[in-house]
Amino acid sequence: MKANIAENSTVNHAFLSDEAKQVRDALIKSGLETPMIDNGLTTEEKYQRIKTAFEDVVSTLGLDLTDDSLAETPHRIAKMYVKEIFSGLDYTQFPKITVIENKMNVDEMVKVSDISFTSTCEHHFVTIDGMAKVAYLPKNKIIGLSKINRIVRFFAQRPQVQERLTQQILVTLQALLETDNVAVSISAVHYCVKARGVMDASSSTQTTALGGLFKRSDKTRGEFLAQ
Ligand SMILES: Nc1nc2c(ncn2[C@@H]2O[C@H](COP(=O)(O)OP(=O)(O)OP(=O)(O)O)[C@@H](O)[C@H]2O)c(=O)[nH]1
Ligand SMILES: [Zn+2]
């Protein structure tokens, strides 16, 4: 049985980029940071504790941890939490951001649609299956297009509520692009609504966060919200 996740492991005292610090500061300042406490645990220590906790959960459910199909489930869940679906809690995993000067003086809307992501509902720890649309009006800075998808993905890799996820992407891009003129819209299916509880198989939730001209100008907002 695997005893650790040391392979390909980045320990959390690794380098924090200037962009990661800038984004974290902007989220704290705006009150939009995910409620977190610094417990001082390394990635490896988090993995070990979660694995032990899930051994307890799985055996408490009455499942046989010596069965070869179940034996590694606590390991898999711990690895998945720390390295995959909750990796966005660790700012060392913030994507490398390429921002360039707007030398070509682009002043029309840049809009990226159909950014697919999955996240995890922080109330029930089950999947949120979503699609994001992000736009901005360039000022002095232009961002590499794939970096928008990566930012969406980074914040999706946290326990989330959809409203906060939407706002975190907005504030992050406002900070990195040095402009208020950013808009984010998300449509998502919550599996805590679909697969349990009220068991609604068809509903989806739309959230929108608008900054600057996207909020003030009907025309700009309309252009963003249109397909
Ligand atoms: N606003 C918001 N609510 C969410 C989100 N994800 C899940 N929820 C809701 O969080 C609420 C938690 O309500 P509780 O009554 O504490 O939990 P519960 O008893 O499991 O509720 P039910 O889902 O109605 O069975 C539920 O209404 C969920 O639908 C989200 O992203 N945003
Ligand atoms: Zn939920």
PDB file of C-alpha atoms and ligand atoms in Angstrom:
ATOM      1  CA  MET A   1       0.000   0.000   0.000  1.00  0.00           C
ATOM      2  CA  LYS A   2       1.282   3.472  -0.825  1.00  0.00           C
ATOM      3  CA  ALA A   3       2.356   5.281   2.326  1.00  0.00           C
ATOM      4  CA  ASN A   4       2.829   8.790   1.043  1.00  0.00           C
ATOM      5  CA  ILE A   5       2.376  11.130  -1.901  1.00  0.00           C
ATOM      6  CA  ALA A   6       6.012  12.109  -2.147  1.00  0.00           C
ATOM      7  CA  GLU A   7       6.148  11.291  -5.867  1.00  0.00           C
ATOM      8  CA  ASN A   8       5.693  14.553  -7.847  1.00  0.00           C
ATOM      9  CA  SER A   9       4.980  16.302  -4.591  1.00  0.00           C
ATOM     10  CA  THR A  10       5.481  20.045  -4.224  1.00  0.00           C
ATOM     11  CA  VAL A  11       5.739  20.858  -0.567  1.00  0.00           C
ATOM     12  CA  ASN A  12       3.733  23.903   0.509  1.00  0.00           C
ATOM     13  CA  HIS A  13       6.653  26.001   1.608  1.00  0.00           C
ATOM     14  CA  ALA A  14       7.591  26.141  -2.085  1.00  0.00           C
ATOM     15  CA  PHE A  15       7.918  29.422  -3.908  1.00  0.00           C
ATOM     16  CA  LEU A  16       4.886  31.745  -3.945  1.00  0.00           C
ATOM     17  CA  SER A  17       4.855  33.824  -7.126  1.00  0.00           C
ATOM     18  CA  ASP A  18       4.304  37.587  -7.053  1.00  0.00           C
ATOM     19  CA  GLU A  19       0.985  37.039  -8.852  1.00  0.00           C
ATOM     20  CA  ALA A  20      -0.163  34.512  -6.230  1.00  0.00           C
ATOM     21  CA  LYS A  21       0.648  36.988  -3.451  1.00  0.00           C
ATOM     22  CA  GLN A  22      -1.060  39.824  -5.326  1.00  0.00           C
ATOM     23  CA  VAL A  23      -4.212  37.731  -5.843  1.00  0.00           C
ATOM     24  CA  ARG A  24      -4.294  36.491  -2.249  1.00  0.00           C
ATOM     25  CA  ASP A  25      -3.947  40.073  -0.959  1.00  0.00           C
ATOM     26  CA  ALA A  26      -6.709  41.316  -3.274  1.00  0.00           C
ATOM     27  CA  LEU A  27      -9.080  38.564  -2.103  1.00  0.00           C
ATOM     28  CA  ILE A  28      -8.366  39.216   1.564  1.00  0.00           C
ATOM     29  CA  LYS A  29      -8.835  42.975   1.046  1.00  0.00           C
ATOM     30  CA  SER A  30     -12.177  42.481  -0.661  1.00  0.00           C
ATOM     31  CA  GLY A  31     -13.389  39.952   1.941  1.00  0.00           C
ATOM     32  CA  LEU A  32     -13.637  37.259  -0.724  1.00  0.00           C
ATOM     33  CA  GLU A  33     -10.936  34.876   0.397  1.00  0.00           C
ATOM     34  CA  THR A  34     -12.090  31.347   1.177  1.00  0.00           C
ATOM     35  CA  PRO A  35     -12.346  30.997   4.958  1.00  0.00           C
ATOM     36  CA  MET A  36      -9.074  29.197   5.715  1.00  0.00           C
ATOM     37  CA  ILE A  37      -6.816  28.811   8.716  1.00  0.00           C
ATOM     38  CA  ASP A  38      -3.087  28.277   8.442  1.00  0.00           C
ATOM     39  CA  ASN A  39      -2.666  25.042  10.405  1.00  0.00           C
ATOM     40  CA  GLY A  40       1.026  24.839   9.505  1.00  0.00           C
ATOM     41  CA  LEU A  41       0.685  21.318   8.080  1.00  0.00           C
ATOM     42  CA  THR A  42       2.782  20.279   5.101  1.00  0.00           C
ATOM     43  CA  THR A  43       1.149  18.662   2.077  1.00  0.00           C
ATOM     44  CA  GLU A  44       2.428  15.290   3.257  1.00  0.00           C
ATOM     45  CA  GLU A  45       1.037  15.795   6.782  1.00  0.00           C
ATOM     46  CA  LYS A  46      -2.369  16.793   5.384  1.00  0.00           C
ATOM     47  CA  TYR A  47      -2.370  13.702   3.191  1.00  0.00           C
ATOM     48  CA  GLN A  48      -1.523  11.412   6.129  1.00  0.00           C
ATOM     49  CA  ARG A  49      -4.219  12.880   8.392  1.00  0.00           C
ATOM     50  CA  ILE A  50      -6.930  12.735   5.740  1.00  0.00           C
ATOM     51  CA  LYS A  51      -5.995   9.155   4.899  1.00  0.00           C
ATOM     52  CA  THR A  52      -6.282   8.126   8.555  1.00  0.00           C
ATOM     53  CA  ALA A  53      -9.612   9.960   8.888  1.00  0.00           C
ATOM     54  CA  PHE A  54     -11.014   8.185   5.830  1.00  0.00           C
ATOM     55  CA  GLU A  55      -9.895   4.806   7.110  1.00  0.00           C
ATOM     56  CA  ASP A  56     -12.195   5.598  10.009  1.00  0.00           C
ATOM     57  CA  VAL A  57     -15.044   6.744   7.742  1.00  0.00           C
ATOM     58  CA  VAL A  58     -14.843   3.714   5.466  1.00  0.00           C
ATOM     59  CA  SER A  59     -14.670   1.189   8.315  1.00  0.00           C
ATOM     60  CA  THR A  60     -17.389   3.016  10.280  1.00  0.00           C
ATOM     61  CA  LEU A  61     -19.657   2.544   7.280  1.00  0.00           C
ATOM     62  CA  GLY A  62     -19.095  -1.176   7.768  1.00  0.00           C
ATOM     63  CA  LEU A  63     -16.948  -1.655   4.672  1.00  0.00           C
ATOM     64  CA  ASP A  64     -14.042  -4.088   4.713  1.00  0.00           C
ATOM     65  CA  LEU A  65     -10.759  -2.217   4.356  1.00  0.00           C
ATOM     66  CA  THR A  66      -8.900  -5.474   3.767  1.00  0.00           C
ATOM     67  CA  ASP A  67     -10.842  -6.029   0.523  1.00  0.00           C
ATOM     68  CA  ASP A  68      -8.479  -5.407  -2.379  1.00  0.00           C
ATOM     69  CA  SER A  69     -10.885  -2.969  -4.068  1.00  0.00           C
ATOM     70  CA  LEU A  70     -11.350  -0.858  -0.918  1.00  0.00           C
ATOM     71  CA  ALA A  71      -7.904  -1.124   0.671  1.00  0.00           C
ATOM     72  CA  GLU A  72      -6.496   1.921  -1.089  1.00  0.00           C
ATOM     73  CA  THR A  73      -9.642   4.071  -0.981  1.00  0.00           C
ATOM     74  CA  PRO A  74      -8.471   6.199   1.993  1.00  0.00           C
ATOM     75  CA  HIS A  75      -5.166   6.741   0.169  1.00  0.00           C
ATOM     76  CA  ARG A  76      -7.004   7.660  -3.061  1.00  0.00           C
ATOM     77  CA  ILE A  77      -9.319  10.120  -1.324  1.00  0.00           C
ATOM     78  CA  ALA A  78      -6.488  11.774   0.606  1.00  0.00           C
ATOM     79  CA  LYS A  79      -4.407  12.130  -2.569  1.00  0.00           C
ATOM     80  CA  MET A  80      -7.427  13.430  -4.505  1.00  0.00           C
ATOM     81  CA  TYR A  81      -8.237  16.040  -1.848  1.00  0.00           C
ATOM     82  CA  VAL A  82      -4.714  17.338  -1.382  1.00  0.00           C
ATOM     83  CA  LYS A  83      -3.330  17.086  -4.917  1.00  0.00           C
ATOM     84  CA  GLU A  84      -6.418  17.376  -7.087  1.00  0.00           C
ATOM     85  CA  ILE A  85      -9.859  18.663  -6.153  1.00  0.00           C
ATOM     86  CA  PHE A  86      -8.707  20.902  -3.253  1.00  0.00           C
ATOM     87  CA  SER A  87      -5.286  21.832  -4.629  1.00  0.00           C
ATOM     88  CA  GLY A  88      -6.514  25.407  -5.157  1.00  0.00           C
ATOM     89  CA  LEU A  89      -6.319  25.982  -1.391  1.00  0.00           C
ATOM     90  CA  ASP A  90      -2.541  26.014  -1.856  1.00  0.00           C
ATOM     91  CA  TYR A  91      -1.278  29.253  -3.429  1.00  0.00           C
ATOM     92  CA  THR A  92       1.941  27.531  -4.519  1.00  0.00           C
ATOM     93  CA  GLN A  93      -0.325  25.901  -7.125  1.00  0.00           C
ATOM     94  CA  PHE A  94      -1.512  29.261  -8.514  1.00  0.00           C
ATOM     95  CA  PRO A  95      -0.893  29.181 -12.280  1.00  0.00           C
ATOM     96  CA  LYS A  96       2.028  30.946 -13.867  1.00  0.00           C
ATOM     97  CA  ILE A  97       0.478  34.071 -15.320  1.00  0.00           C
ATOM     98  CA  THR A  98       1.631  35.706 -18.531  1.00  0.00           C
ATOM     99  CA  VAL A  99       0.530  39.315 -18.724  1.00  0.00           C
ATOM    100  CA  ILE A 100       1.848  41.529 -21.516  1.00  0.00           C
ATOM    101  CA  GLU A 101       1.681  45.266 -22.194  1.00  0.00           C
ATOM    102  CA  ASN A 102      -1.254  46.288 -24.376  1.00  0.00           C
ATOM    103  CA  LYS A 103       1.037  47.723 -27.067  1.00  0.00           C
ATOM    104  CA  MET A 104      -1.537  47.050 -29.775  1.00  0.00           C
ATOM    105  CA  ASN A 105      -4.032  49.239 -27.891  1.00  0.00           C
ATOM    106  CA  VAL A 106      -6.836  46.678 -27.910  1.00  0.00           C
ATOM    107  CA  ASP A 107      -9.843  48.456 -26.430  1.00  0.00           C
ATOM    108  CA  GLU A 108     -12.674  46.126 -27.408  1.00  0.00           C
ATOM    109  CA  MET A 109     -14.002  43.333 -25.245  1.00  0.00           C
ATOM    110  CA  VAL A 110     -12.030  40.092 -24.948  1.00  0.00           C
ATOM    111  CA  LYS A 111     -14.472  37.322 -24.063  1.00  0.00           C
ATOM    112  CA  VAL A 112     -13.776  33.646 -23.349  1.00  0.00           C
ATOM    113  CA  SER A 113     -16.865  31.426 -23.354  1.00  0.00           C
ATOM    114  CA  ASP A 114     -17.616  27.811 -22.485  1.00  0.00           C
ATOM    115  CA  ILE A 115     -14.820  27.332 -19.965  1.00  0.00           C
ATOM    116  CA  SER A 116     -15.777  24.003 -18.496  1.00  0.00           C
ATOM    117  CA  PHE A 117     -14.811  23.153 -14.939  1.00  0.00           C
ATOM    118  CA  THR A 118     -15.757  20.965 -12.044  1.00  0.00           C
ATOM    119  CA  SER A 119     -15.674  22.143  -8.472  1.00  0.00           C
ATOM    120  CA  THR A 120     -16.853  20.838  -5.116  1.00  0.00           C
ATOM    121  CA  CYS A 121     -19.737  22.146  -3.043  1.00  0.00           C
ATOM    122  CA  GLU A 122     -18.393  23.159   0.355  1.00  0.00           C
ATOM    123  CA  HIS A 123     -21.635  22.236   2.131  1.00  0.00           C
ATOM    124  CA  HIS A 124     -21.730  18.610   1.034  1.00  0.00           C
ATOM    125  CA  PHE A 125     -18.341  17.955  -0.631  1.00  0.00           C
ATOM    126  CA  VAL A 126     -19.939  16.735  -3.842  1.00  0.00           C
ATOM    127  CA  THR A 127     -19.387  17.866  -7.408  1.00  0.00           C
ATOM    128  CA  ILE A 128     -20.383  21.138  -9.027  1.00  0.00           C
ATOM    129  CA  ASP A 129     -20.341  20.780 -12.823  1.00  0.00           C
ATOM    130  CA  GLY A 130     -20.047  24.183 -14.434  1.00  0.00           C
ATOM    131  CA  MET A 131     -19.315  26.406 -17.371  1.00  0.00           C
ATOM    132  CA  ALA A 132     -17.818  29.886 -17.049  1.00  0.00           C
ATOM    133  CA  LYS A 133     -17.744  32.925 -19.305  1.00  0.00           C
ATOM    134  CA  VAL A 134     -15.149  35.609 -18.642  1.00  0.00           C
ATOM    135  CA  ALA A 135     -14.613  38.976 -20.341  1.00  0.00           C
ATOM    136  CA  TYR A 136     -12.559  42.115 -19.858  1.00  0.00           C
ATOM    137  CA  LEU A 137     -11.930  45.434 -21.537  1.00  0.00           C
ATOM    138  CA  PRO A 138      -8.156  45.720 -21.905  1.00  0.00           C
ATOM    139  CA  LYS A 139      -6.455  48.734 -20.365  1.00  0.00           C
ATOM    140  CA  ASN A 140      -2.662  48.542 -20.031  1.00  0.00           C
ATOM    141  CA  LYS A 141      -2.429  44.759 -19.772  1.00  0.00           C
ATOM    142  CA  ILE A 142      -3.389  41.740 -21.882  1.00  0.00           C
ATOM    143  CA  ILE A 143      -3.466  38.261 -20.343  1.00  0.00           C
ATOM    144  CA  GLY A 144      -2.547  34.998 -22.104  1.00  0.00           C
ATOM    145  CA  LEU A 145      -5.885  33.409 -23.006  1.00  0.00           C
ATOM    146  CA  SER A 146      -5.259  30.000 -21.453  1.00  0.00           C
ATOM    147  CA  LYS A 147      -4.454  31.752 -18.182  1.00  0.00           C
ATOM    148  CA  ILE A 148      -8.118  32.737 -17.858  1.00  0.00           C
ATOM    149  CA  ASN A 149      -9.092  29.039 -18.008  1.00  0.00           C
ATOM    150  CA  ARG A 150      -6.323  28.223 -15.519  1.00  0.00           C
ATOM    151  CA  ILE A 151      -7.544  30.873 -13.058  1.00  0.00           C
ATOM    152  CA  VAL A 152     -11.093  29.487 -13.261  1.00  0.00           C
ATOM    153  CA  ARG A 153      -9.727  26.006 -12.649  1.00  0.00           C
ATOM    154  CA  PHE A 154      -7.526  27.086  -9.733  1.00  0.00           C
ATOM    155  CA  PHE A 155     -10.442  28.555  -7.772  1.00  0.00           C
ATOM    156  CA  ALA A 156     -12.707  25.671  -8.798  1.00  0.00           C
ATOM    157  CA  GLN A 157     -10.214  23.326  -7.104  1.00  0.00           C
ATOM    158  CA  ARG A 158     -11.480  24.420  -3.702  1.00  0.00           C
ATOM    159  CA  PRO A 159     -14.559  23.669  -1.656  1.00  0.00           C
ATOM    160  CA  GLN A 160     -16.842  26.372  -3.026  1.00  0.00           C
ATOM    161  CA  VAL A 161     -20.146  28.142  -3.173  1.00  0.00           C
ATOM    162  CA  GLN A 162     -20.860  29.296  -6.695  1.00  0.00           C
ATOM    163  CA  GLU A 163     -21.288  32.945  -5.737  1.00  0.00           C
ATOM    164  CA  ARG A 164     -17.826  33.108  -4.129  1.00  0.00           C
ATOM    165  CA  LEU A 165     -16.181  31.262  -7.016  1.00  0.00           C
ATOM    166  CA  THR A 166     -17.649  33.810  -9.441  1.00  0.00           C
ATOM    167  CA  GLN A 167     -16.419  36.754  -7.360  1.00  0.00           C
ATOM    168  CA  GLN A 168     -12.959  35.279  -6.777  1.00  0.00           C
ATOM    169  CA  ILE A 169     -12.368  34.982 -10.517  1.00  0.00           C
ATOM    170  CA  LEU A 170     -13.551  38.585 -10.978  1.00  0.00           C
ATOM    171  CA  VAL A 171     -11.297  40.052  -8.274  1.00  0.00           C
ATOM    172  CA  THR A 172      -8.311  37.993  -9.455  1.00  0.00           C
ATOM    173  CA  LEU A 173      -8.561  39.301 -13.001  1.00  0.00           C
ATOM    174  CA  GLN A 174      -9.201  42.849 -11.819  1.00  0.00           C
ATOM    175  CA  ALA A 175      -5.991  42.671  -9.771  1.00  0.00           C
ATOM    176  CA  LEU A 176      -3.854  41.086 -12.479  1.00  0.00           C
ATOM    177  CA  LEU A 177      -5.182  43.241 -15.330  1.00  0.00           C
ATOM    178  CA  GLU A 178      -5.245  46.477 -13.305  1.00  0.00           C
ATOM    179  CA  THR A 179      -8.775  47.321 -14.405  1.00  0.00           C
ATOM    180  CA  ASP A 180     -12.265  47.106 -12.902  1.00  0.00           C
ATOM    181  CA  ASN A 181     -13.707  46.277 -16.301  1.00  0.00           C
ATOM    182  CA  VAL A 182     -14.062  42.523 -15.878  1.00  0.00           C
ATOM    183  CA  ALA A 183     -17.129  40.274 -15.988  1.00  0.00           C
ATOM    184  CA  VAL A 184     -17.665  36.654 -14.975  1.00  0.00           C
ATOM    185  CA  SER A 185     -20.714  34.499 -15.428  1.00  0.00           C
ATOM    186  CA  ILE A 186     -21.120  30.889 -14.334  1.00  0.00           C
ATOM    187  CA  SER A 187     -23.778  28.309 -15.027  1.00  0.00           C
ATOM    188  CA  ALA A 188     -23.517  25.148 -12.961  1.00  0.00           C
ATOM    189  CA  VAL A 189     -25.255  21.980 -11.899  1.00  0.00           C
ATOM    190  CA  HIS A 190     -24.866  21.150  -8.214  1.00  0.00           C
ATOM    191  CA  TYR A 191     -24.813  17.461  -7.474  1.00  0.00           C
ATOM    192  CA  CYS A 192     -25.930  18.173  -3.921  1.00  0.00           C
ATOM    193  CA  VAL A 193     -29.184  19.302  -5.547  1.00  0.00           C
ATOM    194  CA  LYS A 194     -29.215  16.650  -8.262  1.00  0.00           C
ATOM    195  CA  ALA A 195     -27.955  13.460  -6.622  1.00  0.00           C
ATOM    196  CA  ARG A 196     -29.238  13.842  -3.067  1.00  0.00           C
ATOM    197  CA  GLY A 197     -31.529  16.077  -1.011  1.00  0.00           C
ATOM    198  CA  VAL A 198     -34.156  17.592  -3.299  1.00  0.00           C
ATOM    199  CA  MET A 199     -33.003  15.296  -6.176  1.00  0.00           C
ATOM    200  CA  ASP A 200     -33.704  17.768  -8.967  1.00  0.00           C
ATOM    201  CA  ALA A 201     -32.181  16.360 -12.138  1.00  0.00           C
ATOM    202  CA  SER A 202     -32.714  19.368 -14.391  1.00  0.00           C
ATOM    203  CA  SER A 203     -32.084  22.683 -12.617  1.00  0.00           C
ATOM    204  CA  SER A 204     -28.939  24.758 -13.052  1.00  0.00           C
ATOM    205  CA  THR A 205     -27.757  27.932 -11.318  1.00  0.00           C
ATOM    206  CA  GLN A 206     -26.514  31.121 -12.989  1.00  0.00           C
ATOM    207  CA  THR A 207     -24.316  33.634 -11.167  1.00  0.00           C
ATOM    208  CA  THR A 208     -22.760  36.808 -12.525  1.00  0.00           C
ATOM    209  CA  ALA A 209     -20.142  39.195 -11.181  1.00  0.00           C
ATOM    210  CA  LEU A 210     -19.711  42.489 -13.014  1.00  0.00           C
ATOM    211  CA  GLY A 211     -17.100  45.180 -12.496  1.00  0.00           C
ATOM    212  CA  GLY A 212     -16.678  48.738 -13.790  1.00  0.00           C
ATOM    213  CA  LEU A 213     -18.280  49.376 -17.183  1.00  0.00           C
ATOM    214  CA  PHE A 214     -19.876  45.928 -17.209  1.00  0.00           C
ATOM    215  CA  LYS A 215     -21.966  47.095 -14.265  1.00  0.00           C
ATOM    216  CA  ARG A 216     -22.485  50.722 -15.324  1.00  0.00           C
ATOM    217  CA  SER A 217     -23.113  50.382 -19.049  1.00  0.00           C
ATOM    218  CA  ASP A 218     -26.182  48.520 -20.299  1.00  0.00           C
ATOM    219  CA  LYS A 219     -24.506  48.161 -23.678  1.00  0.00           C
ATOM    220  CA  THR A 220     -21.324  46.562 -22.324  1.00  0.00           C
ATOM    221  CA  ARG A 221     -23.281  44.291 -20.017  1.00  0.00           C
ATOM    222  CA  GLY A 222     -25.574  43.304 -22.900  1.00  0.00           C
ATOM    223  CA  GLU A 223     -22.606  42.492 -25.119  1.00  0.00           C
ATOM    224  CA  PHE A 224     -21.158  40.285 -22.379  1.00  0.00           C
ATOM    225  CA  LEU A 225     -24.373  38.483 -21.538  1.00  0.00           C
ATOM    226  CA  ALA A 226     -25.250  37.854 -25.190  1.00  0.00           C
ATOM    227  CA  GLN A 227     -23.951  34.567 -26.582  1.00  0.00           C
TER     228      GLN A 227
HETATM  229  N1  LIG B   1     -26.080  29.847  -2.357  1.00  0.00           N
HETATM  230  C1  LIG B   1     -25.550  28.634  -2.561  1.00  0.00           C
HETATM  231  N2  LIG B   1     -26.085  27.573  -1.927  1.00  0.00           N
HETATM  232  C2  LIG B   1     -25.537  26.370  -2.177  1.00  0.00           C
HETATM  233  C3  LIG B   1     -24.467  26.177  -3.045  1.00  0.00           C
HETATM  234  N3  LIG B   1     -24.164  24.855  -3.069  1.00  0.00           N
HETATM  235  C4  LIG B   1     -25.052  24.259  -2.245  1.00  0.00           C
HETATM  236  N4  LIG B   1     -25.886  25.167  -1.691  1.00  0.00           N
HETATM  237  C5  LIG B   1     -26.994  25.014  -0.764  1.00  0.00           C
HETATM  238  O1  LIG B   1     -26.577  25.000   0.557  1.00  0.00           O
HETATM  239  C6  LIG B   1     -27.716  24.670   1.346  1.00  0.00           C
HETATM  240  C7  LIG B   1     -27.352  23.967   2.613  1.00  0.00           C
HETATM  241  O2  LIG B   1     -28.545  23.831   3.306  1.00  0.00           O
HETATM  242  P1  LIG B   1     -28.772  22.932   4.629  1.00  0.00           P
HETATM  243  O3  LIG B   1     -30.219  22.982   4.971  1.00  0.00           O
HETATM  244  O4  LIG B   1     -27.789  23.341   5.662  1.00  0.00           O
HETATM  245  O5  LIG B   1     -28.327  21.489   4.121  1.00  0.00           O
HETATM  246  P2  LIG B   1     -29.223  20.223   3.724  1.00  0.00           P
HETATM  247  O6  LIG B   1     -30.055  19.825   4.887  1.00  0.00           O
HETATM  248  O7  LIG B   1     -28.303  19.186   3.178  1.00  0.00           O
HETATM  249  O8  LIG B   1     -30.157  20.844   2.612  1.00  0.00           O
HETATM  250  P3  LIG B   1     -30.854  20.163   1.337  1.00  0.00           P
HETATM  251  O9  LIG B   1     -29.857  20.227   0.211  1.00  0.00           O
HETATM  252  O10 LIG B   1     -32.045  21.026   1.075  1.00  0.00           O
HETATM  253  O11 LIG B   1     -31.191  18.745   1.676  1.00  0.00           O
HETATM  254  C8  LIG B   1     -28.616  23.866   0.412  1.00  0.00           C
HETATM  255  O12 LIG B   1     -29.765  24.624   0.154  1.00  0.00           O
HETATM  256  C9  LIG B   1     -27.766  23.740  -0.867  1.00  0.00           C
HETATM  257  O13 LIG B   1     -28.550  23.667  -2.046  1.00  0.00           O
HETATM  258  C10 LIG B   1     -23.934  27.320  -3.688  1.00  0.00           C
HETATM  259  O14 LIG B   1     -22.967  27.266  -4.461  1.00  0.00           O
HETATM  260  N5  LIG B   1     -24.510  28.514  -3.418  1.00  0.00           N
HETATM  261 ZN    ZN B   2     -24.024  21.227  -1.582  1.00  0.00          ZN
END
